[in-house]
Amino acid sequence: MLSPIERKKVGFPLLTSSAAELKKYVDVYGLFVESGYTTELCDAYADAFIDNVKKPSPFDMIQLASLYDRIMDHKSAYFYLDKLSDKKLGGEERFDYCTGMLRTISKIGNWRDAVDFRTSNISFLQKLSSKVSQNRQAELYMALALADCASKNYSQGLKLLKFGYKPQGKNDFTLLEIFVTAVYIFARSGDSEGLEGALGNAEGCLKLFKKFDFSWEEAYYRDRIDNAAKGII
């Protein structure tokens, strides 16, 4: 979840004063700092910025969907992303919508819808991926890998994760997410030997972390690895 300073840079809708919107965001962000990704956080975010707002920001709808994704409530994530399906989105905002939708549909298990969505948007995604950061590129390749996994094309999904990501130090959350995704795909494939190796990579990556921004963060990622090994992500 973006910090209040980062969210302010994105800009709030001009329906109310920026100060009032920022205050609401600070209050919701406090839940994130204290407890991490929880149902309470998602509900508070939805109440403050989506459900009771006449014209909610696409950014907030995308971020809320990502929060639901983090607690593995993929149906709720889809519910909010689907509200943007007929909206005109451009640039990185559309990129985030597309990767979020592809990831969500795949995790729900609707592989045909995932394939159709990928086909409809792959040209845009590939063009923009050359202009975004390495971390954003990783989001795309993980989403595409999950779509292949949903289609039971496990080898192709794992191949996509080897797109050439360059590690960025010891506290690299993006690299950790790539390893967690690999654990999940191996678990879904039934390849026990591959799963063992993927688990070693993910656990080894986590051990490299020298610090965490929040008290709950280390336990959260340990749970992500454990759940991925059970085929849950």
PDB file of N, CA and C in Angstrom, residues 92 95 122-134 136-138 140-141:
ATOM      1  N   GLU A  92       0.186   4.044 -17.443  1.00  0.00           N
ATOM      2  CA  GLU A  92       0.493   3.101 -16.373  1.00  0.00           C
ATOM      3  C   GLU A  92      -0.754   2.695 -15.590  1.00  0.00           C
ATOM      4  N   PHE A  95      -2.065  -0.110 -17.415  1.00  0.00           N
ATOM      5  CA  PHE A  95      -1.120  -1.203 -17.209  1.00  0.00           C
ATOM      6  C   PHE A  95      -1.407  -1.909 -15.883  1.00  0.00           C
ATOM      7  N   ILE A 122      -2.422  -7.896 -24.727  1.00  0.00           N
ATOM      8  CA  ILE A 122      -0.995  -8.171 -24.727  1.00  0.00           C
ATOM      9  C   ILE A 122      -0.195  -7.156 -25.539  1.00  0.00           C
ATOM     10  N   SER A 123      -0.757  -6.665 -26.622  1.00  0.00           N
ATOM     11  CA  SER A 123      -0.033  -5.694 -27.447  1.00  0.00           C
ATOM     12  C   SER A 123       0.263  -4.430 -26.647  1.00  0.00           C
ATOM     13  N   PHE A 124      -0.760  -3.915 -25.962  1.00  0.00           N
ATOM     14  CA  PHE A 124      -0.570  -2.727 -25.121  1.00  0.00           C
ATOM     15  C   PHE A 124       0.438  -3.005 -24.016  1.00  0.00           C
ATOM     16  N   LEU A 125       0.295  -4.146 -23.340  1.00  0.00           N
ATOM     17  CA  LEU A 125       1.161  -4.475 -22.211  1.00  0.00           C
ATOM     18  C   LEU A 125       2.615  -4.592 -22.642  1.00  0.00           C
ATOM     19  N   GLN A 126       2.852  -5.220 -23.776  1.00  0.00           N
ATOM     20  CA  GLN A 126       4.219  -5.386 -24.255  1.00  0.00           C
ATOM     21  C   GLN A 126       4.837  -4.044 -24.641  1.00  0.00           C
ATOM     22  N   LYS A 127       4.044  -3.183 -25.251  1.00  0.00           N
ATOM     23  CA  LYS A 127       4.562  -1.868 -25.644  1.00  0.00           C
ATOM     24  C   LYS A 127       4.927  -1.028 -24.421  1.00  0.00           C
ATOM     25  N   LEU A 128       4.036  -1.042 -23.426  1.00  0.00           N
ATOM     26  CA  LEU A 128       4.292  -0.208 -22.254  1.00  0.00           C
ATOM     27  C   LEU A 128       5.354  -0.807 -21.351  1.00  0.00           C
ATOM     28  N   SER A 129       5.512  -2.130 -21.377  1.00  0.00           N
ATOM     29  CA  SER A 129       6.476  -2.769 -20.480  1.00  0.00           C
ATOM     30  C   SER A 129       7.897  -2.296 -20.728  1.00  0.00           C
ATOM     31  N   SER A 130       8.171  -1.831 -21.948  1.00  0.00           N
ATOM     32  CA  SER A 130       9.515  -1.339 -22.263  1.00  0.00           C
ATOM     33  C   SER A 130       9.756   0.058 -21.691  1.00  0.00           C
ATOM     34  N   LYS A 131       8.668   0.704 -21.206  1.00  0.00           N
ATOM     35  CA  LYS A 131       8.775   2.077 -20.712  1.00  0.00           C
ATOM     36  C   LYS A 131       8.650   2.183 -19.194  1.00  0.00           C
ATOM     37  N   VAL A 132       8.298   1.087 -18.544  1.00  0.00           N
ATOM     38  CA  VAL A 132       8.095   1.130 -17.096  1.00  0.00           C
ATOM     39  C   VAL A 132       9.316   0.561 -16.384  1.00  0.00           C
ATOM     40  N   SER A 133       9.297   0.670 -15.066  1.00  0.00           N
ATOM     41  CA  SER A 133      10.425   0.203 -14.270  1.00  0.00           C
ATOM     42  C   SER A 133      10.548  -1.320 -14.316  1.00  0.00           C
ATOM     43  N   GLN A 134      11.708  -1.808 -13.903  1.00  0.00           N
ATOM     44  CA  GLN A 134      11.940  -3.251 -13.849  1.00  0.00           C
ATOM     45  C   GLN A 134      10.938  -3.938 -12.925  1.00  0.00           C
ATOM     46  N   ARG A 136       7.865  -3.009 -12.329  1.00  0.00           N
ATOM     47  CA  ARG A 136       6.568  -3.092 -13.009  1.00  0.00           C
ATOM     48  C   ARG A 136       6.603  -4.179 -14.088  1.00  0.00           C
ATOM     49  N   GLN A 137       7.737  -4.327 -14.755  1.00  0.00           N
ATOM     50  CA  GLN A 137       7.875  -5.405 -15.730  1.00  0.00           C
ATOM     51  C   GLN A 137       7.690  -6.755 -15.052  1.00  0.00           C
ATOM     52  N   ALA A 138       8.253  -6.866 -13.848  1.00  0.00           N
ATOM     53  CA  ALA A 138       8.118  -8.114 -13.093  1.00  0.00           C
ATOM     54  C   ALA A 138       6.654  -8.403 -12.797  1.00  0.00           C
ATOM     55  N   LEU A 140       4.125  -7.674 -14.616  1.00  0.00           N
ATOM     56  CA  LEU A 140       3.533  -8.186 -15.845  1.00  0.00           C
ATOM     57  C   LEU A 140       3.899  -9.648 -16.059  1.00  0.00           C
ATOM     58  N   TYR A 141       5.174  -9.978 -15.942  1.00  0.00           N
ATOM     59  CA  TYR A 141       5.596 -11.350 -16.203  1.00  0.00           C
ATOM     60  C   TYR A 141       5.033 -12.324 -15.174  1.00  0.00           C
TER      61      TYR A 141
END
